[in-house]
CSV table of C-alpha atoms in Angstrom, one decimal:
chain,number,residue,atom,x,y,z
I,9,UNK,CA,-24.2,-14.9,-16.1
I,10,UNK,CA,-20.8,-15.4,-14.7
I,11,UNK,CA,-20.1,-14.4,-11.1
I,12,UNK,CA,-17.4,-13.6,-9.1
I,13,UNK,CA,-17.3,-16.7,-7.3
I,14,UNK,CA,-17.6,-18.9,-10.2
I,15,UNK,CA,-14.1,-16.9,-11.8
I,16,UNK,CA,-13.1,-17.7,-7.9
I,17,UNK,CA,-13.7,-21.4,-8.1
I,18,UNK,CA,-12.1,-21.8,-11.8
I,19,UNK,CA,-8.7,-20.1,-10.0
I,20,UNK,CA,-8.6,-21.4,-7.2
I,21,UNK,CA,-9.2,-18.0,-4.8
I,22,UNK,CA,-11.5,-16.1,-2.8
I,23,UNK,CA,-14.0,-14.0,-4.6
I,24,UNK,CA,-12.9,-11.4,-2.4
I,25,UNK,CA,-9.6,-11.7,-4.2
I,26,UNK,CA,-11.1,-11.8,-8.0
I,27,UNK,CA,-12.8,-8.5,-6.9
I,28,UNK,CA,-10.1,-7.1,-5.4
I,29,UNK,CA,-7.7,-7.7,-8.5
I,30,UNK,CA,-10.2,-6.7,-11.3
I,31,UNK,CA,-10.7,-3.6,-8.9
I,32,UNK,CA,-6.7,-2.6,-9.3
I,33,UNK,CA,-6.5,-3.1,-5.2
I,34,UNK,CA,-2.9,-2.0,-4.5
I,35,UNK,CA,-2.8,-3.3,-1.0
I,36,UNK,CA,-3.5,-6.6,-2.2
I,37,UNK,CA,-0.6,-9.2,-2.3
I,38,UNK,CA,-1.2,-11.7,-4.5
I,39,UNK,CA,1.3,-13.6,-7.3
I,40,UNK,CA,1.1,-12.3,-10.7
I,41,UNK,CA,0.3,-15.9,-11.7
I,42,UNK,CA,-2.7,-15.4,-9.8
I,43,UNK,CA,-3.8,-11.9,-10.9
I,44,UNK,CA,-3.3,-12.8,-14.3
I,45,UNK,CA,-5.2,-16.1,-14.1
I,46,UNK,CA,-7.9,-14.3,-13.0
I,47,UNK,CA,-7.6,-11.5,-15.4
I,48,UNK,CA,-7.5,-14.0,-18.2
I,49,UNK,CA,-10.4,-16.1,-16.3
I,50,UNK,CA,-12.9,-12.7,-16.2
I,51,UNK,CA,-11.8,-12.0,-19.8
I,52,UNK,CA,-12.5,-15.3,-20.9
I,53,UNK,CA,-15.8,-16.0,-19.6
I,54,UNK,CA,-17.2,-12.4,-20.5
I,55,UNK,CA,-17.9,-11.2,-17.0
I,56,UNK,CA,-20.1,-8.1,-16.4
I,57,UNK,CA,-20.9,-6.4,-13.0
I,58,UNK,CA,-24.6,-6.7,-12.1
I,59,UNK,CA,-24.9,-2.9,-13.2
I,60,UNK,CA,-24.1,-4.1,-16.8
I,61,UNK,CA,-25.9,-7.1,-17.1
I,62,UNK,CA,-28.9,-5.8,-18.6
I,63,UNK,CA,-27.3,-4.6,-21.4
I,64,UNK,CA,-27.5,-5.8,-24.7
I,65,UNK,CA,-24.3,-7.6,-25.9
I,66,UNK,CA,-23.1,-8.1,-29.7
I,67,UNK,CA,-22.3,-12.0,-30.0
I,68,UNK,CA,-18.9,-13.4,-31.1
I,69,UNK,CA,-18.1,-13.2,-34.5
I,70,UNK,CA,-17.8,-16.9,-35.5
I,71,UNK,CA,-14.9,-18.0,-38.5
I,72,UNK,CA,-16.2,-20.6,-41.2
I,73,UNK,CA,-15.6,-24.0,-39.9
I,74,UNK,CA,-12.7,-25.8,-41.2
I,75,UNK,CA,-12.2,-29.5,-41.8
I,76,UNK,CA,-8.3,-29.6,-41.6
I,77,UNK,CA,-6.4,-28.0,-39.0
I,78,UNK,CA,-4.4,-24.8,-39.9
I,79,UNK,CA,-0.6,-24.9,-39.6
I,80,UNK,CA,0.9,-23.3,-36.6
I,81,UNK,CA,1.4,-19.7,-36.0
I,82,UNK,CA,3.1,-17.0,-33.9
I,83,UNK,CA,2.4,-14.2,-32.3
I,84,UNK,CA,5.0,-11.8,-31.7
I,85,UNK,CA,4.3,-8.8,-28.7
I,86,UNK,CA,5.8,-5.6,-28.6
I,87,UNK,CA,5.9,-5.9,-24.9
I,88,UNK,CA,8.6,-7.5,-23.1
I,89,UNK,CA,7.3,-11.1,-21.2
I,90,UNK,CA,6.5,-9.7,-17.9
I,91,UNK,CA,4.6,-6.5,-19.0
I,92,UNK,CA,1.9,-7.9,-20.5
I,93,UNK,CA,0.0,-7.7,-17.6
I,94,UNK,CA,0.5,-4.4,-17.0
I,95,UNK,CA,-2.6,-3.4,-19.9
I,96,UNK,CA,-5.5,-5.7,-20.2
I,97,UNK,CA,-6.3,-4.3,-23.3
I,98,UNK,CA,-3.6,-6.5,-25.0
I,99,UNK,CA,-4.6,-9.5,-23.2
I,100,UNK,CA,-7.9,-9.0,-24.9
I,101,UNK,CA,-6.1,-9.2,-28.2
I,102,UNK,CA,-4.4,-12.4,-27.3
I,103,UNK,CA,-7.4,-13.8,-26.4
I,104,UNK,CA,-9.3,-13.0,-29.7
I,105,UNK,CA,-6.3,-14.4,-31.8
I,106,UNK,CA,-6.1,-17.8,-29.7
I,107,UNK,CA,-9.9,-18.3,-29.8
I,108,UNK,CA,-9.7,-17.5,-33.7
I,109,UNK,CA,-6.7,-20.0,-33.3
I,110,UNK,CA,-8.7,-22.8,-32.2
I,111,UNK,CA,-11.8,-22.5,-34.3
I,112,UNK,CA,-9.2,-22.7,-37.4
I,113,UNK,CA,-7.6,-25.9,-35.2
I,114,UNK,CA,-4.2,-24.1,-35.2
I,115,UNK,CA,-1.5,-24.0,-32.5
I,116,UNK,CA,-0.3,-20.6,-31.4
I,117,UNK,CA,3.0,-19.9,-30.3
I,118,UNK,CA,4.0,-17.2,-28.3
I,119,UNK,CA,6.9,-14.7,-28.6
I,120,UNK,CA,8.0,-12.1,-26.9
I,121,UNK,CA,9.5,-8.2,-27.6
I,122,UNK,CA,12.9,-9.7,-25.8
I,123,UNK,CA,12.7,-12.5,-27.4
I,124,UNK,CA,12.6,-11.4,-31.4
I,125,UNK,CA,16.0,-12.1,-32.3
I,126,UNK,CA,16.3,-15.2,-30.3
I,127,UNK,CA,13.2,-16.8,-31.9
I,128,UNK,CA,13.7,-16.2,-35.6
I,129,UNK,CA,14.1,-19.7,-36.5
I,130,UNK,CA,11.0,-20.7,-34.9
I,131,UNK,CA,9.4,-17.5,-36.9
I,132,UNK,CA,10.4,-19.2,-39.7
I,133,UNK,CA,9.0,-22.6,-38.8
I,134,UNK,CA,5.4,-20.9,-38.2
I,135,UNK,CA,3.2,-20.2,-41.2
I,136,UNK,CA,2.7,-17.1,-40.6
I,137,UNK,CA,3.4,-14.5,-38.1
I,138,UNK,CA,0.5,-12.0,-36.0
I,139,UNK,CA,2.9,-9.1,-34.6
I,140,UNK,CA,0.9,-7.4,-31.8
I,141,UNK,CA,1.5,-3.3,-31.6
I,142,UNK,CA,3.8,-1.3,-32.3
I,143,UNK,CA,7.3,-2.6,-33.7
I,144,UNK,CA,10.2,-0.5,-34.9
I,145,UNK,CA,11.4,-0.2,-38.5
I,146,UNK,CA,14.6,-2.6,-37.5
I,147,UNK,CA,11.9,-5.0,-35.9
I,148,UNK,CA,9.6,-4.8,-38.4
I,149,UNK,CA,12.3,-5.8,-40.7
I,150,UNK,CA,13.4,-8.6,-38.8
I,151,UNK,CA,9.6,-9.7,-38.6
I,152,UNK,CA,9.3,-9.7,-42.6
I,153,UNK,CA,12.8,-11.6,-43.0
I,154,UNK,CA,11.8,-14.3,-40.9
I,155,UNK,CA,7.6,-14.9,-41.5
I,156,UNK,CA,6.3,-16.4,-44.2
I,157,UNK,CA,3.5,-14.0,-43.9
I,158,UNK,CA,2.6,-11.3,-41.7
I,159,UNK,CA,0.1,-8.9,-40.4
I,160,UNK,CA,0.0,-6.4,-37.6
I,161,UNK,CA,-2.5,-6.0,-34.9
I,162,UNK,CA,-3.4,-3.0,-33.2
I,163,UNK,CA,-0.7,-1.3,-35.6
I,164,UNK,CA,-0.4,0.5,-39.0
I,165,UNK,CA,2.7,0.4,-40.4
I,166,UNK,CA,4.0,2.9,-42.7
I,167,UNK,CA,4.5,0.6,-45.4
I,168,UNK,CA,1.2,0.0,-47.2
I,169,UNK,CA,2.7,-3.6,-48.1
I,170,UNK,CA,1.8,-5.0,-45.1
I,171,UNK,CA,-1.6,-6.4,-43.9
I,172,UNK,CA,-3.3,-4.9,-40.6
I,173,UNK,CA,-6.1,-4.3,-38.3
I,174,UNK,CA,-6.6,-1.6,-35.6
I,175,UNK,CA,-8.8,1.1,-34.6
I,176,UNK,CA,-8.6,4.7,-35.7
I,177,UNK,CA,-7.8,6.2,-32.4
I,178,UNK,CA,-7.5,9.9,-33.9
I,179,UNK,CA,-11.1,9.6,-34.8
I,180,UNK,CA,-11.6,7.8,-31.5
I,181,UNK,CA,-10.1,10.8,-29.5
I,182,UNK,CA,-12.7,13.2,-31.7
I,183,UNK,CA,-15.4,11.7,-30.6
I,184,UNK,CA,-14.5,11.3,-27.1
I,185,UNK,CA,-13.6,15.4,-27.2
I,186,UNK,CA,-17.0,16.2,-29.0
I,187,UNK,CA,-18.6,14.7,-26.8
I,188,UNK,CA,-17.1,16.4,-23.5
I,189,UNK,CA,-17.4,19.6,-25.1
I,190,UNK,CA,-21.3,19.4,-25.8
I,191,UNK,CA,-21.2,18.1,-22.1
I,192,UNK,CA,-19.8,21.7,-21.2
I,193,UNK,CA,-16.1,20.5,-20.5
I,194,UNK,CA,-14.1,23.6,-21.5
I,195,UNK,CA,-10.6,22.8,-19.6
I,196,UNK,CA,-10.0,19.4,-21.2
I,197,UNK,CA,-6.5,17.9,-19.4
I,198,UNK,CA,-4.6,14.7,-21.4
I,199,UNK,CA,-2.3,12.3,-20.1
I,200,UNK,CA,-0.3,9.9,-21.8
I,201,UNK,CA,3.3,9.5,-23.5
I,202,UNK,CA,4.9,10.2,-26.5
I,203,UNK,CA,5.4,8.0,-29.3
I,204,UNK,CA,8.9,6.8,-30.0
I,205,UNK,CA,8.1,5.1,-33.6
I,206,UNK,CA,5.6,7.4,-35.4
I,207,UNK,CA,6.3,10.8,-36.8
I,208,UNK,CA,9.6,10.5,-36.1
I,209,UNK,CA,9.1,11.4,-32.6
I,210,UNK,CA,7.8,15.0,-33.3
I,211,UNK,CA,6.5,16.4,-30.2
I,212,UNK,CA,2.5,15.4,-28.7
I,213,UNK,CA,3.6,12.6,-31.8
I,214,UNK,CA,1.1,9.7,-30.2
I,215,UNK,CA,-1.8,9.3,-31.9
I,216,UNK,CA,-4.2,10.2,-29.5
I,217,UNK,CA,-2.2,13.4,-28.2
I,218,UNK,CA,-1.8,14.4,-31.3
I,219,UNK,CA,-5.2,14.3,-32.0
I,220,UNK,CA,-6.1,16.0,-28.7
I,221,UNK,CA,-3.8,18.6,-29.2
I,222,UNK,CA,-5.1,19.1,-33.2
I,223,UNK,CA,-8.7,19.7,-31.7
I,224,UNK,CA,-7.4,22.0,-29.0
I,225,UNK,CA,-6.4,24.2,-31.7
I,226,UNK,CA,-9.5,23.7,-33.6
I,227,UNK,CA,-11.4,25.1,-30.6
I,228,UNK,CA,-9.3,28.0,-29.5
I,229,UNK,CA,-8.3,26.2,-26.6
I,230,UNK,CA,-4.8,24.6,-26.4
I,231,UNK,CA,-2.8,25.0,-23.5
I,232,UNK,CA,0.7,23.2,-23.1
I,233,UNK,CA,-0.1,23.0,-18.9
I,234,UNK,CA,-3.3,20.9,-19.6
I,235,UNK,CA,-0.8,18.1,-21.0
I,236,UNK,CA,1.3,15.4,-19.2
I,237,UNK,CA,3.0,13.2,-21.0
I,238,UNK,CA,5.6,10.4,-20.1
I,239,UNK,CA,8.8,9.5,-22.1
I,240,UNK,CA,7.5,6.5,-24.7
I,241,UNK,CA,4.1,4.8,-25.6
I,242,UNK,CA,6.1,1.8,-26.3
I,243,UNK,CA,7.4,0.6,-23.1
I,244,UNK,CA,4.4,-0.8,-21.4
I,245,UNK,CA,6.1,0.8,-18.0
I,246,UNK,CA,4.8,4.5,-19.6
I,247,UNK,CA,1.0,3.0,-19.4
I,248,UNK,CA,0.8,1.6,-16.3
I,249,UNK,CA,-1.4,3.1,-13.0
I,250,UNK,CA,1.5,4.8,-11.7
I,251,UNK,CA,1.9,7.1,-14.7
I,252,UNK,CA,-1.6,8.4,-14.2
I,253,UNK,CA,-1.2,8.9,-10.4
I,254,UNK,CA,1.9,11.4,-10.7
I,255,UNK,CA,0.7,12.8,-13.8
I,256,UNK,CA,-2.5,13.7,-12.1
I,257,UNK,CA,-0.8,15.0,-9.1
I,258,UNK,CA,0.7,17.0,-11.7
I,259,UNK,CA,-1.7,19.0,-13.1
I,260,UNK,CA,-3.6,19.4,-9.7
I,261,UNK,CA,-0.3,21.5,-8.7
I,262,UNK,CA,-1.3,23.8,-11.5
I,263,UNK,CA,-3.3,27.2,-9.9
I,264,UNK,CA,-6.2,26.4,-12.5
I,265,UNK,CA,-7.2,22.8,-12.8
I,266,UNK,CA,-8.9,21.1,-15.7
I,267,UNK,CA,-12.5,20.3,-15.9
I,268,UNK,CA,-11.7,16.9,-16.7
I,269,UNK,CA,-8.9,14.6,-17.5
I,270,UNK,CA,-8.6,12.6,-20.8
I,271,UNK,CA,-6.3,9.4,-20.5
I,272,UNK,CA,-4.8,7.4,-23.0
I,273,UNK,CA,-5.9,4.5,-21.7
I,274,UNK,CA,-8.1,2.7,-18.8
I,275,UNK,CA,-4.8,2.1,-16.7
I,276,UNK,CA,-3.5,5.6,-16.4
I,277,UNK,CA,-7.2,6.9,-15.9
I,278,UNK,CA,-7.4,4.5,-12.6
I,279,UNK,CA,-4.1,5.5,-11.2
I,280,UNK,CA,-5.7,9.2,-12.0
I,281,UNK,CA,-9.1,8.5,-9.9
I,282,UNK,CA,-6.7,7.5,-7.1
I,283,UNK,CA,-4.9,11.0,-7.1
I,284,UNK,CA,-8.4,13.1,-7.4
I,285,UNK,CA,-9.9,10.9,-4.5
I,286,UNK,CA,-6.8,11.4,-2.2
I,287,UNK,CA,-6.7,14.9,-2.9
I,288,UNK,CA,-10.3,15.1,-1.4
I,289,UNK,CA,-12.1,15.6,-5.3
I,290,UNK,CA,-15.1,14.5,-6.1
I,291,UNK,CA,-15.6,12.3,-9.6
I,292,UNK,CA,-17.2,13.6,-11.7
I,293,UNK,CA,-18.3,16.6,-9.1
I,294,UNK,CA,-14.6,18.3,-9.4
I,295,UNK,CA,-12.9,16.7,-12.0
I,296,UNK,CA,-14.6,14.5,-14.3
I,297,UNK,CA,-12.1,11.4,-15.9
I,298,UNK,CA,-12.6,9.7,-19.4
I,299,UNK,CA,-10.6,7.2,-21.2
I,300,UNK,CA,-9.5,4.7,-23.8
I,301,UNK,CA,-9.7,0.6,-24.4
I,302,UNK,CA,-13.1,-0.2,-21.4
I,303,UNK,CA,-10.7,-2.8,-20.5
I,304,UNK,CA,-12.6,-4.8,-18.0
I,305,UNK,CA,-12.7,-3.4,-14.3
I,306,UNK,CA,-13.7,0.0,-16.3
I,307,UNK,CA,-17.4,-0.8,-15.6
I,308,UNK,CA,-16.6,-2.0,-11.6
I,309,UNK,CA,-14.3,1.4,-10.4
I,310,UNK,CA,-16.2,3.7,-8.1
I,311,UNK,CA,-17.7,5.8,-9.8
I,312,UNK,CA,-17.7,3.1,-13.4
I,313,UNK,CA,-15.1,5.0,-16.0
I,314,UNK,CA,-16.3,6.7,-19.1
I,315,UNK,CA,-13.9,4.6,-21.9
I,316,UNK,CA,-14.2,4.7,-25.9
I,317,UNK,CA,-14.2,1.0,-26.1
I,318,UNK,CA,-11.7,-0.8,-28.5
I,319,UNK,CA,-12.2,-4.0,-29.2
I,320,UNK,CA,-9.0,-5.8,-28.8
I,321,UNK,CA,-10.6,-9.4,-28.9
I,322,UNK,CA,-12.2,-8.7,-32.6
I,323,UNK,CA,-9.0,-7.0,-33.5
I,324,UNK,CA,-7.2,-10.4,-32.4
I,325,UNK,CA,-10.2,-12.3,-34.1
I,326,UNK,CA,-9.0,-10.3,-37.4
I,327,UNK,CA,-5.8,-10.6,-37.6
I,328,UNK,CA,-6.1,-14.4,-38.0
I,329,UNK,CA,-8.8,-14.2,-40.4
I,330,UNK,CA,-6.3,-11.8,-42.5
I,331,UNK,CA,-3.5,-14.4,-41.9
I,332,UNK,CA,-5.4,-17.7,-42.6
I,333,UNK,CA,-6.3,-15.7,-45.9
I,334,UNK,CA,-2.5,-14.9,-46.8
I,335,UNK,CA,-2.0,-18.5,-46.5
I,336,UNK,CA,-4.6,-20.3,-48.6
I,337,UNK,CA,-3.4,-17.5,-51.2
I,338,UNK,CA,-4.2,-14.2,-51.2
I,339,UNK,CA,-1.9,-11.8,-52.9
I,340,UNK,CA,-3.4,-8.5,-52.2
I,341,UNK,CA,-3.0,-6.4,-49.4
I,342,UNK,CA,-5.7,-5.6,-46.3
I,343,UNK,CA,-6.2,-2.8,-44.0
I,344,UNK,CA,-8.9,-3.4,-41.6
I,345,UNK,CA,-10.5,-0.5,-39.4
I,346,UNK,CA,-12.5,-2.0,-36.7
I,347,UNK,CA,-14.8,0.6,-35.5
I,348,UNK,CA,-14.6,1.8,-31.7
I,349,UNK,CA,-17.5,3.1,-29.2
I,350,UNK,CA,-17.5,5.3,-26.5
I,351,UNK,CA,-19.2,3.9,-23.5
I,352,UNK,CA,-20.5,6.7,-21.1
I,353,UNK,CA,-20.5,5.7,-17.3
I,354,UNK,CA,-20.6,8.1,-14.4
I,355,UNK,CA,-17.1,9.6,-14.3
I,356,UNK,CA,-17.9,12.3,-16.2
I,357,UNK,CA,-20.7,14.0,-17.4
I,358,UNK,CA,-23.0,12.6,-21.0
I,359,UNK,CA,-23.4,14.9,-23.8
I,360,UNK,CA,-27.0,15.5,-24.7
I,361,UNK,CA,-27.9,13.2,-27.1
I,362,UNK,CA,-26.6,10.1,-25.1
């Protein structure tokens, strides 16, 4: 198994360092070359704490060998160059689409969300195009005019034209909900953002708020104070650690405080563990935490973060296999749902039957 001082050695730093990133260590100055070398490094060789070690792991899913190498292709981020780092998650995707890449022995070229216009004649030199979350109607427009062929990952589109793979994070949310309720969670907190692109910015319009706030009502117990939510889900700077910090601080002002907090994603739910410990709570004693993506220091945080994995690496892996298809012919459309699963750790309590 891969240690920390091996991911040390291949980046050329301490393994006090590598720990120290992949724990979120704010005090820690180091380059963002570094972190995310060592981000990529961890991601890349699969590390897992000694606590997970033991546990049974799915291999990667392998593409048919090819004898010819695949044209090139692009990848085109809805997050601006240097906010990538700013959720793992989506470096997880990149990962699975340039290991796809090389198995198919194509070259991948990255674009960026600042970039789009800029870049559209080398969009149209690719062979196809993998656009990586959410993109705007204008965008998306742009992206069709100047690919070949396209597919989204990590995003469904409105128009049923268009191939894609993601997870269904409504059922996602569900599951994580049922299962703090059988738990005995009855004051169930959320923090995200809103959603700038889908329903037409109605209000709680992300998917996972709106799912959250749909089961609420289900269960006779919504409540507008359990929810903090920043401006727009699509500017990486609205998922970082800071937004679940102040939005935790938040909702501990309130005279009644939740039970537990749901997050949107593992980012916001460390910046949230860092408000409830300097406010003298106990996780999961006072206020239990759960989350989305188990993005990889998930499993090292003190005490190890309850997440509904996604798996961004097989939705990366995907979205090539859907492209290579569109090239070597395919006329009909795809919509790939890769199934999630919740991951119960100690920052919260485990329903029942788990």
């Amino acid at each position: 198994m891969v240690t920390l001082r091996e991911i040390a050695k291949a980046v050329g730093v301490s393994a006090g360092t590598v720990s120290r990133v992949l724990n979120y260590d704010p005090t820690l100055s180091v380059s963002e070359v570094k972190r995310k070398a060592i981000i990529e490094t961890a991601e890349a060789l699969n590390y897992a704490t000694p606590r997970n070690r033991l546990r049974a792991k799915t291999g990667p899913v392998r593409a048919p060998r090819r004898k010819q190498a695949m044209p090139r292709m692009a990848t085109v981020h809805f997050l601006a160059r240097d906010e990538e780092l700013i959720d793992p998650y989506y470096i997880g995707v990149r990962l699975g689409i340039e290991r796809r890449c090389q198995t198919y022995g194509t070259e991948v070229v990255k674009v960026f969300h600042d970039d789009l216009e800029a870049e559209a004649a080398t969009l149209q030199a690719m062979a196809g195009v993998i656009a990586i979350g959410k993109h705007r109607p204008h965008e998306i427009a742009l992206l069709e005019e100047n690919s070949r062929h396209l597919v989204f990952a990590d995003f469904v589109p409105e128009e049923e034209r268009f191939d894609c793979v993601s997870s269904d994070l409504a059922k996602a949310t569900r599951t994580i909900l049922d299962g703090l309720h059988a738990a005995g969670y009855r004051r169930i907190a959320f923090i995200g953002a809103e959603d700038r692109i889908s329903r037409k910015g109605s209000p709680y319009s992300e998917t996972r708020c709106h799912a959250y706030v749909e089961w609420q009502k289900e269960h006779g117990g919504f409540d507008p104070a359990l929810i903090a939510l920043n401006d727009d889900c699509n500017n990486g700077q609205n998922l970082r650690l800071e937004v679940g910090y102040e939005n935790a601080r938040s909702l501990l002002a309130h005279a009644e405080r939740p039970d537990v907090i749901m997050t949107a994603n593992d980012n916001i739910a460390i910046g949230t563990c860092r408000a409830l410990q300097e406010a003298g709570l106990s996780i999961p004693g006072d206020i239990a935490v759960a989350s989305f993506n188990d993005i990889p220091v998930a499993q090292f945080l003190t005490p190890p973060l309850s997440t509904m994995k996604i798996p961004g690496e097989a939705i990366g892996e995907c979205a090539v296999d859907l492209l290579v298809e569109r090239i070597n012919g395919r006329e009909y459309t795809k919509h790939v749902v890769i199934p999630t699963d919740m991951i119960w750790r100690d920052s919260c309590r485990r329903p029942p039957t788990q």
